[in-house]
Coordinates of C-alpha atoms (C1' of nucleotides) in Angstrom, one line a residue:
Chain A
X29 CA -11.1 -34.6 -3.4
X30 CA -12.8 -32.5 -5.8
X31 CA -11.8 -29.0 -6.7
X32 CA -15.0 -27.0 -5.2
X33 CA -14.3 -23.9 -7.0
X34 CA -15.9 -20.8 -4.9
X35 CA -19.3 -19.3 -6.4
X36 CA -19.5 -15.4 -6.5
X37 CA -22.5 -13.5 -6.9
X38 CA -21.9 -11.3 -9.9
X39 CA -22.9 -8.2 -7.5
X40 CA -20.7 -9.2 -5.4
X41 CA -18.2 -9.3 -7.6
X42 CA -19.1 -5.6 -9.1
X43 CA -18.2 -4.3 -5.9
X44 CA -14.8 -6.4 -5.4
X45 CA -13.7 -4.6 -8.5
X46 CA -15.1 -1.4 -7.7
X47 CA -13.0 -1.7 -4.5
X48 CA -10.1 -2.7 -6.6
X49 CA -10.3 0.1 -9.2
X50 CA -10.6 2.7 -6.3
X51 CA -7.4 0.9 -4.4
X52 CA -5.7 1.0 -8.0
X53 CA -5.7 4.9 -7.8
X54 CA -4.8 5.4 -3.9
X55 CA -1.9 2.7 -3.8
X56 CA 0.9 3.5 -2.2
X57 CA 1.5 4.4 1.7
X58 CA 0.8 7.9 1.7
X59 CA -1.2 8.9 -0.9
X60 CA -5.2 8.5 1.0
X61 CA -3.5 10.7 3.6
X62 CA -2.2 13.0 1.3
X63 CA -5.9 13.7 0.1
X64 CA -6.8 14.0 3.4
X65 CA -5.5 16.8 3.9
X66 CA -6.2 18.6 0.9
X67 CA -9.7 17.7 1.3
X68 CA -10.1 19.0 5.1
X69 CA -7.6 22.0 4.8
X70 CA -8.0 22.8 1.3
X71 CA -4.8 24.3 -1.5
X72 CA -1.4 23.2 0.2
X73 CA 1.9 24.3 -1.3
X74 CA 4.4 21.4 -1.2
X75 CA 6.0 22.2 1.8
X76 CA 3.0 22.5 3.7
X77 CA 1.9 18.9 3.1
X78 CA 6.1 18.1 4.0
X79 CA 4.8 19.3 7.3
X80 CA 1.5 18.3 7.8
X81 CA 1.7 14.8 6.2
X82 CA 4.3 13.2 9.4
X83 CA 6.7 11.3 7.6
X84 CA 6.9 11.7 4.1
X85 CA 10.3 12.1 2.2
X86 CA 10.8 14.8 -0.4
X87 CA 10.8 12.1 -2.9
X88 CA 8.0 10.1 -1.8
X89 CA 5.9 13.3 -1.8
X90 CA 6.5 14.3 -5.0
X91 CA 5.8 11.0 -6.7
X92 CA 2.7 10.7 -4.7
X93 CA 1.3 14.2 -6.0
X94 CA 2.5 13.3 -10.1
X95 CA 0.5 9.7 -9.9
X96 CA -2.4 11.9 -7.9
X97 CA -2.0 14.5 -11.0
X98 CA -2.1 11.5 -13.7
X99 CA -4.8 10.6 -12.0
X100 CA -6.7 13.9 -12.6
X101 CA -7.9 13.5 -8.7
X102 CA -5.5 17.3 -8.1
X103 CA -3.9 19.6 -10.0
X104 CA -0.7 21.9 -9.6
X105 CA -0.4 25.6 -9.8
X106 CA 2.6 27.0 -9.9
X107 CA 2.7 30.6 -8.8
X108 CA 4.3 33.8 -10.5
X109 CA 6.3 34.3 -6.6
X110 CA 10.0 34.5 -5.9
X111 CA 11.0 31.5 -4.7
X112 CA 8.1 29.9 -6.7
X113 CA 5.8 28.2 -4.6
X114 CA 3.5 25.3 -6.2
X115 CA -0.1 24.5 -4.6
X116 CA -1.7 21.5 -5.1
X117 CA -5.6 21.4 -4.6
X118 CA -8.1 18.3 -5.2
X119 CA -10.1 18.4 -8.6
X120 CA -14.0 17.9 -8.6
X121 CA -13.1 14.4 -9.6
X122 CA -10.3 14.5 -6.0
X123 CA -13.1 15.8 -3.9
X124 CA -15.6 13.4 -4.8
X125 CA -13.8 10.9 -3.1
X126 CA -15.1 13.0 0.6
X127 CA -17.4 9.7 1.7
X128 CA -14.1 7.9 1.5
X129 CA -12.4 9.9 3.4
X130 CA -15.3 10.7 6.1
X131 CA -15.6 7.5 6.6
X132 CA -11.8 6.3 7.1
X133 CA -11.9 8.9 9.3
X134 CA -14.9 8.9 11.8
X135 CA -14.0 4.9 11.7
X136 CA -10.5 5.8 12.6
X137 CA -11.7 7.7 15.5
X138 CA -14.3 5.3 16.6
X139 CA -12.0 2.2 16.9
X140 CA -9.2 4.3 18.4
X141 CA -8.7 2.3 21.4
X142 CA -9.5 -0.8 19.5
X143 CA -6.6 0.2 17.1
X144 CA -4.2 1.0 19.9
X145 CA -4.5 -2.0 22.1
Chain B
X2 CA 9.0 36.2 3.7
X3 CA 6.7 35.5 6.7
X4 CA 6.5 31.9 8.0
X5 CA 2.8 31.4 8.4
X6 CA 2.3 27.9 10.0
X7 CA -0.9 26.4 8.7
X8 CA -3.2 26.6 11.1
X9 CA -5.7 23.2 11.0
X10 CA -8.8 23.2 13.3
X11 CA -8.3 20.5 16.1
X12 CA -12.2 18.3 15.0
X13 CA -10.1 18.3 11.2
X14 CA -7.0 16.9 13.2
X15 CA -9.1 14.4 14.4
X16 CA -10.4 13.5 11.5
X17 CA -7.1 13.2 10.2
X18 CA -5.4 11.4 12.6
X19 CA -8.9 9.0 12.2
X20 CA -7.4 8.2 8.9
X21 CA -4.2 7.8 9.7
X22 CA -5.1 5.4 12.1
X23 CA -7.6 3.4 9.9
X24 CA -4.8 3.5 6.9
X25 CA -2.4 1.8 9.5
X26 CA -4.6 -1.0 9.7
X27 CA -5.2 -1.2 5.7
X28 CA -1.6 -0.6 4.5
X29 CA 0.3 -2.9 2.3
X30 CA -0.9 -3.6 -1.0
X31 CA -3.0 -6.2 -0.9
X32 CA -4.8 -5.9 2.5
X33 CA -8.4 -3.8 1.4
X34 CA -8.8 -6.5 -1.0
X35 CA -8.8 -9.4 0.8
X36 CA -10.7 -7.6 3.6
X37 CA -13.3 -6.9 0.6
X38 CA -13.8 -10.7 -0.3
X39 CA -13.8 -12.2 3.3
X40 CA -16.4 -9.5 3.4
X41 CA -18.9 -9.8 0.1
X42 CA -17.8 -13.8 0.1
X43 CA -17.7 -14.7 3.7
X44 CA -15.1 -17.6 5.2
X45 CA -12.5 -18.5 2.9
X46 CA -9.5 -20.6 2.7
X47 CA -6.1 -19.4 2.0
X48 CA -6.2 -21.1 -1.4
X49 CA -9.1 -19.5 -2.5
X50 CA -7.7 -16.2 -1.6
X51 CA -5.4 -16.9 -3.9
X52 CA -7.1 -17.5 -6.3
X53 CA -9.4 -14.7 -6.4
X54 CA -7.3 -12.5 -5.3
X55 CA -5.8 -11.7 -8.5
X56 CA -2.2 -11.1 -8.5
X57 CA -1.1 -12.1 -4.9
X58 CA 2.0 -14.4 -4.4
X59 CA 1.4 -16.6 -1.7
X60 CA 4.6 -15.2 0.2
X61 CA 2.8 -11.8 0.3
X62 CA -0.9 -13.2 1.2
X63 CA 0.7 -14.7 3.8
X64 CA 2.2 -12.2 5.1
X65 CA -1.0 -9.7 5.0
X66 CA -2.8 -12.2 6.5
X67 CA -0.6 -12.6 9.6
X68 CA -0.7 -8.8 9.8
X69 CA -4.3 -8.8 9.6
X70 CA -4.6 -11.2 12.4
X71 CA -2.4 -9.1 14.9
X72 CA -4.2 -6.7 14.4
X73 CA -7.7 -9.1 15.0
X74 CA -9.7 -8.0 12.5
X75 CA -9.7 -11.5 10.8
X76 CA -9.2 -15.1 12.4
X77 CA -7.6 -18.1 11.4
X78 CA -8.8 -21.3 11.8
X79 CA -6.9 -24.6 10.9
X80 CA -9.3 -27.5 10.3
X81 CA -8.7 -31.3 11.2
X82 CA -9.2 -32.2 7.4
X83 CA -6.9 -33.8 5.3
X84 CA -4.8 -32.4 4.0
X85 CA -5.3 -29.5 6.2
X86 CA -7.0 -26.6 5.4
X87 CA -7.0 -23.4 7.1
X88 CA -10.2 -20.7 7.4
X89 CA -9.3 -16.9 7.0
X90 CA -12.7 -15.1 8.2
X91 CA -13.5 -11.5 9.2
X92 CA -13.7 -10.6 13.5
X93 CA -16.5 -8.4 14.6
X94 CA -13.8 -5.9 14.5
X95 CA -12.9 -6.6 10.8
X96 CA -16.7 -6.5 10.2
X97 CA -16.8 -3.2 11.6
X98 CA -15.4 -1.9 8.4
X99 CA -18.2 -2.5 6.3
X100 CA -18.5 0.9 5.6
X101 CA -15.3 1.6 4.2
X102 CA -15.3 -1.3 1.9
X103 CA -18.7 -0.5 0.7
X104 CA -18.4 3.0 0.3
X105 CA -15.1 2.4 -1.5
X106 CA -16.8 -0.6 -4.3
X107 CA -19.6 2.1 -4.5
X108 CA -17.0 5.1 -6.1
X109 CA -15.3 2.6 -7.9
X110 CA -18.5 1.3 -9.6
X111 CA -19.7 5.1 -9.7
X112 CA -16.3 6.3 -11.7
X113 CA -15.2 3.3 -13.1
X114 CA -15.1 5.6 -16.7
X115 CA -13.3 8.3 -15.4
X116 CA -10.7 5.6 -13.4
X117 CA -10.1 4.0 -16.9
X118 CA -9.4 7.1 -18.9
Chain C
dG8 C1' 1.5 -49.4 -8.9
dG9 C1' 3.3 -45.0 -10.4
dT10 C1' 2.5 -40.2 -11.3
dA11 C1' 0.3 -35.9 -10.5
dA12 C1' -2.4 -32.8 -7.8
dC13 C1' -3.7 -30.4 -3.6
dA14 C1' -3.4 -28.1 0.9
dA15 C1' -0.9 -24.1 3.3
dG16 C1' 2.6 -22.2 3.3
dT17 C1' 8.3 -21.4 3.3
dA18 C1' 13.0 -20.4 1.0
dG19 C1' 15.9 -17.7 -1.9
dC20 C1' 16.9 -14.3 -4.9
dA21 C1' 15.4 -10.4 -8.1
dA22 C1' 12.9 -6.3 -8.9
dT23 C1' 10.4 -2.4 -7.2
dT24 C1' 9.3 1.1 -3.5
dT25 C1' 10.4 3.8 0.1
dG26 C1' 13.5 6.3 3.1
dA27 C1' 17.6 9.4 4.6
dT28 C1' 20.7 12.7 3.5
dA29 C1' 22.6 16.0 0.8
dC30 C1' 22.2 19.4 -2.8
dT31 C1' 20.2 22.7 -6.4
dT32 C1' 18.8 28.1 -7.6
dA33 C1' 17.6 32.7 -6.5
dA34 C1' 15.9 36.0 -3.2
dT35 C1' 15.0 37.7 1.2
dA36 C1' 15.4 38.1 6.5
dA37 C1' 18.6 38.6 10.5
Chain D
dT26 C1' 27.5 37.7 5.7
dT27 C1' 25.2 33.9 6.8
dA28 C1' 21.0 31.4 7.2
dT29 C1' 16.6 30.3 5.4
dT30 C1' 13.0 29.3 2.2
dA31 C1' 10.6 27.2 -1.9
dA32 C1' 10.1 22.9 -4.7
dG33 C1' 12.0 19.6 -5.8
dT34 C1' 16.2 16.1 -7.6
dA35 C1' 20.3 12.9 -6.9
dT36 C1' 22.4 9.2 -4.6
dC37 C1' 22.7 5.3 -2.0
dA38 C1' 20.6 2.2 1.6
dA39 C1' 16.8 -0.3 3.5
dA40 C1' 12.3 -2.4 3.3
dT41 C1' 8.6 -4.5 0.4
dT42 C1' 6.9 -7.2 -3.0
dG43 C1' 7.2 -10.6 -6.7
dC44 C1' 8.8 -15.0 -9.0
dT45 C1' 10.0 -19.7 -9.0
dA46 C1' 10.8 -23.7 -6.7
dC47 C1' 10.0 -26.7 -2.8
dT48 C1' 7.9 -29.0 1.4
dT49 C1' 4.6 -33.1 3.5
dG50 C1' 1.2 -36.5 3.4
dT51 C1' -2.9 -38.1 1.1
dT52 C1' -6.0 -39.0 -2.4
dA53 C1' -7.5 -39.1 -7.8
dC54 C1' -6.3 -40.8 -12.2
dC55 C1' -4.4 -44.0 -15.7

DNA sequence: GGTAACAAGTAGCAATTTGATACTTAATAA
DNA sequence: TTATTAAGTATCAAATTGCTACTTGTTACC
């Protein structure tokens, strides 16, 4: 049996690594959400994303939002209040990512009853 | 110091919760990726997948796949050859997300520089 | 004729991630 | 006086992912 080793267009294959690169810097389970709300509500202090992101652990958020910071896609502002309070906000770079996101979402919505079944 | 609850407007909710949904489709590691080359390459065996899916232990494609067939956006189809193979292709459902995966290989291509800093 | 390779996985254990709960400091609200 | 808040950290448990070996039956190679 001969080893039929699969042929892929080199376009093709530009886009499987551009998918890959983008996946590289939205890994883990929270952090796509976490920029979804940043890019529809705007700067969130910490606690506010506890809240609005269902689920999260302190410690899970907080790694999230460092690799997001490495990452240059937000940054953190810590503010001169008492108890300091921290918001995080998307960068150019973060909000560039909005077709993304609009599309995860209106797809989300579309196949709602798809998804639930 | 006053509690004041976000307050997010319900078509961002929406939105949102369109995300949520999707991301529960897509989660794991692995599963955007193989999505992306049923997608750009078409039918593919589970051997291939492994192959070009750089990185994957067979365990854990295995186990994506399985999820991704609950969830019908891809079928699996065991041939009568010998020794058997077994075809992993995309569901008019799974197709539906063409969008996603293109927009997604599109910022990747379009920031690979800034990814890679 | 014997050995190795291939298909599509599974088994077992190690390493990495994620989660749950409690705790930190200083100030303010009840 | 006690509880609450902010932005996390610490600790341990649970879930996920990864690595290596192995399975079965049939061909390709020497």
């Amino acid at each position: 049996m001969k080893k039929e080793k699969i042929e892929i267009a080199p376009e093709c294959n530009e886009h499987i690594r551009g998918v890959r690169d983008t996946m590289s810097l939205l890994d883990g389970k929270w952090k796509t959400l976490i920029i979804s709300h940043l890019y529809y509500v705007g700067k969130m202090r910490f606690m506010d994303l506890k809240r609005q992101v269902e689920g999260v652990a302190s410690k899970t958020l907080s790694k999230e939002l460092k690799d997001l910071e490495l990452n240059r896609l937000i940054t953190r502002t810590q503010n001169n209040t008492m108890p300091v309070s921290v918001d995080y906000e998307l960068t150019e770079f973060g909000k560039s990512l909005h077709q993304i996101i609009d599309t995860m979402g209106a797809w989300g919505i579309r196949y709602r009853e798809e998804i639930l079944k």
